[in-house]
Coordinates of C-alpha atoms and ligand atoms in Angstrom, one line a residue:
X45 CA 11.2 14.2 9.9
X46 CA 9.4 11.4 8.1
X47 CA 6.5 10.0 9.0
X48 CA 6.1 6.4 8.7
X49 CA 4.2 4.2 7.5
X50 CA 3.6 0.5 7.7
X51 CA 0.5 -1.1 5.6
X52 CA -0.6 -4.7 5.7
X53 CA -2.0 -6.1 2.7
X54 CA -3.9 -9.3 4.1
X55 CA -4.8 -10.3 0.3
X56 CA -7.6 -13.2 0.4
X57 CA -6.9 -14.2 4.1
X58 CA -8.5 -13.2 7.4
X59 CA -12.4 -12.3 7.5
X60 CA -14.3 -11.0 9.8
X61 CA -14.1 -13.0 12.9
X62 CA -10.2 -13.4 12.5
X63 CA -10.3 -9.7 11.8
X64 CA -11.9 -9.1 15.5
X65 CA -9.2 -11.5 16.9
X66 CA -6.1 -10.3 14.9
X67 CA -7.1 -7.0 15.9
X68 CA -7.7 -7.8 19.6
X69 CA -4.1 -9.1 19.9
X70 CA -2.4 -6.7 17.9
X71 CA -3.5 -3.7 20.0
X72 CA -2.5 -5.7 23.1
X73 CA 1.2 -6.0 21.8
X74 CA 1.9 -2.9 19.6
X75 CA 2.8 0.0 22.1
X76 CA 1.4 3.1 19.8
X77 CA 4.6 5.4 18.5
X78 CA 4.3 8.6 17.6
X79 CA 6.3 8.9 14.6
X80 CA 4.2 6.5 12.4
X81 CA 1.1 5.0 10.8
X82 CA -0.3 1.7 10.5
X83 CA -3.2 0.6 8.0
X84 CA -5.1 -2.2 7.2
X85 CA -5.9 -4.0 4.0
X86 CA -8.3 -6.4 4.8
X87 CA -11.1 -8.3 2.2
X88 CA -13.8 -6.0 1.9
X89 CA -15.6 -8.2 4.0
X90 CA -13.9 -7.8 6.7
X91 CA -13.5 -3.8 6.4
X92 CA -16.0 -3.2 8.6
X93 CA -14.9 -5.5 11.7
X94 CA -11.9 -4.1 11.2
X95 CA -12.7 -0.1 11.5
X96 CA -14.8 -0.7 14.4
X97 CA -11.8 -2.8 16.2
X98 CA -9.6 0.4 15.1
X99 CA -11.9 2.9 16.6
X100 CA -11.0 5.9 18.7
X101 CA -6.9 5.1 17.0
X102 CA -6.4 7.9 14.6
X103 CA -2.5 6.0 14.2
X104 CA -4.5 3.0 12.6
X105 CA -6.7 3.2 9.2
X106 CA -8.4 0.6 7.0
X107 CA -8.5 0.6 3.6
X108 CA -9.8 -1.7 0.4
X109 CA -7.6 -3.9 -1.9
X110 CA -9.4 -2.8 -4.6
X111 CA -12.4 -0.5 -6.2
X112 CA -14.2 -0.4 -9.2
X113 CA -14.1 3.0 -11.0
X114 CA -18.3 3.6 -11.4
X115 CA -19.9 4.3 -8.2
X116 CA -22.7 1.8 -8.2
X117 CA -24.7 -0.2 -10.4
X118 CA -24.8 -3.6 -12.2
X119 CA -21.7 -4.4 -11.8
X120 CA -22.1 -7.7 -10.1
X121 CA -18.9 -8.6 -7.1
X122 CA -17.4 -5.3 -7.4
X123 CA -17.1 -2.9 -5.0
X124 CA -16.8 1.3 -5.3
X125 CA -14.8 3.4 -3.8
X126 CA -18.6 5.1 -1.9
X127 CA -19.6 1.9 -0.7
X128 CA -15.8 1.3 0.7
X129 CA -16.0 4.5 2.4
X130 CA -19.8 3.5 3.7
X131 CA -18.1 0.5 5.1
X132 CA -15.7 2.8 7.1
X133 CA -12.5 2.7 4.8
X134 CA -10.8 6.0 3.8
X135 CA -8.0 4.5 1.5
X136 CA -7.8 1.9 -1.0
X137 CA -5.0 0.1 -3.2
X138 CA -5.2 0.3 -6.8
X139 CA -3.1 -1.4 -9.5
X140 CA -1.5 -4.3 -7.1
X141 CA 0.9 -6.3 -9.1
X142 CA -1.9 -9.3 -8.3
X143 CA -4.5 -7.2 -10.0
X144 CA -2.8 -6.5 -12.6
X145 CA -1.4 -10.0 -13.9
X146 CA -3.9 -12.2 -12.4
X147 CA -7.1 -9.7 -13.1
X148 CA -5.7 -8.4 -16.4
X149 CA -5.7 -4.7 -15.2
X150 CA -4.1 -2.4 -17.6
X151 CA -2.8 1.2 -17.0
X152 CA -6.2 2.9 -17.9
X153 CA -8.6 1.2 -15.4
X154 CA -5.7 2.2 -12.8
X155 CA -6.4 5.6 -13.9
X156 CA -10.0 5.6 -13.4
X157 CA -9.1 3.7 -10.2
X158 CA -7.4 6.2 -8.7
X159 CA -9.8 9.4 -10.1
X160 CA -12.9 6.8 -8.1
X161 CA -11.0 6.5 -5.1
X162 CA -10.2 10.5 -4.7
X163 CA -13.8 11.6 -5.6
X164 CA -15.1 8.8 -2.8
X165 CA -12.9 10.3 -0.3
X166 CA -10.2 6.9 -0.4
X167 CA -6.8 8.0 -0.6
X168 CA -5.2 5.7 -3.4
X169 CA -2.0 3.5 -2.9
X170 CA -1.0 3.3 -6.3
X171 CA 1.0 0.3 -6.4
X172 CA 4.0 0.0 -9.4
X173 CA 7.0 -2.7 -10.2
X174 CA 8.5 -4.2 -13.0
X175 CA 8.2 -7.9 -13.9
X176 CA 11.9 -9.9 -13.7
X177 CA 11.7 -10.1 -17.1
X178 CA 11.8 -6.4 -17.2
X179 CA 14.3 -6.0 -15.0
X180 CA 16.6 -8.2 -16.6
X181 CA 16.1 -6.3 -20.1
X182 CA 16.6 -3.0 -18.1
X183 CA 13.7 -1.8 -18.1
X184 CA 12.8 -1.0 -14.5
X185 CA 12.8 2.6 -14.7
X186 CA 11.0 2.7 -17.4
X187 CA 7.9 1.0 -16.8
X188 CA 7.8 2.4 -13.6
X189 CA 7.6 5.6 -15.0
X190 CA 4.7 4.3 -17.5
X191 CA 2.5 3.0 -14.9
X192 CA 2.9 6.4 -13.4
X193 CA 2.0 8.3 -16.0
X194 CA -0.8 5.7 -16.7
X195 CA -2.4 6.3 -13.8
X196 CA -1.7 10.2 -12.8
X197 CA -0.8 12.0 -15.4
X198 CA -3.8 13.8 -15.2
X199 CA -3.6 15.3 -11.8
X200 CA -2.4 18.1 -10.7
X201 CA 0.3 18.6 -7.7
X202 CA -2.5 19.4 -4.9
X203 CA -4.1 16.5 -6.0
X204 CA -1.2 14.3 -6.2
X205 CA -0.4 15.0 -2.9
X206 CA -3.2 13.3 -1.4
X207 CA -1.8 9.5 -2.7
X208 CA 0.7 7.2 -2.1
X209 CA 2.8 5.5 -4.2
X210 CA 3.8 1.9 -3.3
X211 CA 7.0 0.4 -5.1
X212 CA 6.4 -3.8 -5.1
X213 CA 8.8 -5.0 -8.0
X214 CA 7.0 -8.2 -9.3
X215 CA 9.4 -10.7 -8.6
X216 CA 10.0 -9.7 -5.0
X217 CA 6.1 -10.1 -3.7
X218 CA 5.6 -13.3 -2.4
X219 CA 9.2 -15.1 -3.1
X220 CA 11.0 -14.6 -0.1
X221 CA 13.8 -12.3 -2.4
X222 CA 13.5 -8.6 -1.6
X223 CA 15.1 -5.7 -3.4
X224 CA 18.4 -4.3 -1.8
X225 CA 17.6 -0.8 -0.2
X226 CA 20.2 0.5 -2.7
X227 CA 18.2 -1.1 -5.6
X228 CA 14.8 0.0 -4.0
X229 CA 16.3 4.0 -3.3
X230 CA 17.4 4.1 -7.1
X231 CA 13.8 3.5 -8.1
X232 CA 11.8 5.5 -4.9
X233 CA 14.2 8.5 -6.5
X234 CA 12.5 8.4 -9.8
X235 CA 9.2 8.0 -8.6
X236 CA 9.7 11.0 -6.6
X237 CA 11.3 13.3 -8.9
X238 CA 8.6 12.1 -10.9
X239 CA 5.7 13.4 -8.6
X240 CA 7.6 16.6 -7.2
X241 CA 8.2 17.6 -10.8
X242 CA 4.5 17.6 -11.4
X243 CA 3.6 19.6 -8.0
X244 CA 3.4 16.9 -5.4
X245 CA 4.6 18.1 -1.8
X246 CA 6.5 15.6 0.1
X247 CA 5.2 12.4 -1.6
X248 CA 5.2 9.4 0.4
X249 CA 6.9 6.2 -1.4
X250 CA 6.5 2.7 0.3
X251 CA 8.6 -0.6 -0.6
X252 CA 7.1 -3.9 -0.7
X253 CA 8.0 -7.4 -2.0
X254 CA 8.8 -10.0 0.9
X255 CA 9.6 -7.3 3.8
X256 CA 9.5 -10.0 7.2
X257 CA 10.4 -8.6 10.6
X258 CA 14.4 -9.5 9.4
X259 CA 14.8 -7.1 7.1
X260 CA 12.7 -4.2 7.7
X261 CA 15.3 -2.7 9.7
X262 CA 17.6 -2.5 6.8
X263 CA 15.2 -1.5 4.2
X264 CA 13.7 1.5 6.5
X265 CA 17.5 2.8 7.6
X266 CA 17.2 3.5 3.5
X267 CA 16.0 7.2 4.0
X268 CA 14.2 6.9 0.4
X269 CA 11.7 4.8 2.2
X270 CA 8.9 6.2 4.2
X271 CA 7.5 3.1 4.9
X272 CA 6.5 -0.6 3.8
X273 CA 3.9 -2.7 2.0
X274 CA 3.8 -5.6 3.7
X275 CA 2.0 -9.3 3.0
X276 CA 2.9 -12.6 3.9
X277 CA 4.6 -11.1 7.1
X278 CA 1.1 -8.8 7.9
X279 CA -0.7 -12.4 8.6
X280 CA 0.5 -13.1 12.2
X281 CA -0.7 -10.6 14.8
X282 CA 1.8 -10.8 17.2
X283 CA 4.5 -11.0 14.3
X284 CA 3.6 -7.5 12.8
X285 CA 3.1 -6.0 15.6
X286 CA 6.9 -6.6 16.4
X287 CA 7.8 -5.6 12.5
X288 CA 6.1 -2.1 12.8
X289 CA 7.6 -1.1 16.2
X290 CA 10.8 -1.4 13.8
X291 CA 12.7 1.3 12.4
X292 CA 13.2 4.8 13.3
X293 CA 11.5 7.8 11.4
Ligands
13P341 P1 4.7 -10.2 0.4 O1 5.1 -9.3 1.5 O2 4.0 -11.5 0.8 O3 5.9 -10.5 -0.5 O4 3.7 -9.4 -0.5 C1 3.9 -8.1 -0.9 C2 2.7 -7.5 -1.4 O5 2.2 -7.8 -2.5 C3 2.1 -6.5 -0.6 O6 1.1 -5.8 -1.3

């Protein structure tokens, strides 16, 4: 059976004290289920407030957005993936479409991204998706597959076993036009024949780009997905906690 898994990526809203009170009313309304996970994305300064409002829940993790690859030093606003875990996270994205076209991140600091977060104990979310203007040249498949082997084509099945691999095409994340499950399984296919070929065991692929409480149902009755990425729709306490009871593993 799979296992799922919904992850809110709050982006560059909701710090600490809205962190304590998002948290307060979400554990009020979401009745825990057995049959799946929910983590947290919060800034990294709210990481903390938002473990210890997850403690004693071994259903609800926090990660980071983002680390740097060194572990520490002069390397002023960054954070690593040690000091992340200090803080209490134990997963972290790397390679969000938002990192990589407003921060200019290639495929090689992915790839020292996700070799950071292993060695700090963070499980990476490798996050992957083409641009529209890929998509409409046909290319979809294809960079996918790039940004794959950008990141983890140095690892080894055991190894990639331990990550996650989120699918967010570009011009889905933030428009209010997801991808079709159809469209979506074609490309959670490739990504996993990609990472079983290599070793993985029973990789977990996540869709993301506008998922809302509307169409989660659909997407998720797509057995291709194990779960979704969500944003916008991850703000509203009361509203995600009626997105993740969605769906049936
Ligand atoms: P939206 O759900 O707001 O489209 O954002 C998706 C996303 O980027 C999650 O990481």
């Amino acid at each position: 059976m799979r296992r799922l898994l919904f992850a809110a990526n709050w982006k560059m809203h909701l710090g600490p004290d809205d962190t304590r009170g998002y948290l307060k009313t979400f554990r009020a309304r979401y009745n825990r289920r057995e049959d799946r996970d929910i983590w947290f994305f919060p800034p990294a300064v709210a990481i903390e407030a938002a473990v210890l409002a997850v403690r004693e829940r071994t259903d609800l993790l926090v990660g980071a957005q983002d680390v740097y690859w060194e572990p520490k030093g002069a390397f002023t606003g960054a954070i690593s993936a040690p000091l992340a875990f200090q803080a209490g996270a134990r997963a972290t994205l790397v390679g969000h479409s938002e990192r990589r076209h407003v921060f200019g991140e290639t495929d090689e600091d992915t790839r020292r991204k996700v070799a950071a977060a292993l060695a700090g104990g963070l499980a990476p979310m490798l996050c992957v998706g083409e641009t529209l203007a890929e998509r409409d040249a046909g290319h979809t498949l294809a960079v996918v597959v790039r940004q794959l082997a950008g990141a983890l084509s140095s690892l080894d099945g055991p190894t990639l076993s331990r990550l996650i691999v989120a699918y967010e095409p570009v011009w889905a994340i933030g428009t209010g036009r997801n991808a079709t499950p159809r469209d979506a399984a074609t490309v959670h296919r490739e990504i996993r024949a990609w990472l079983t070929g290599r070793g993985a065991d029973a990789p977990r692929v996540l869709y993301g780009g506008s998922v809302n409480a509307k169409n989660v149902a659909e997407l998720l009755a797509e057995r291709e997905l194990d779960g979704v990425l969500v944003g916008g729709a991850s703000l509203d306490p009361e509203g995600w906690a009626q997105l993740v009871q969605t769906g049936a593993a």
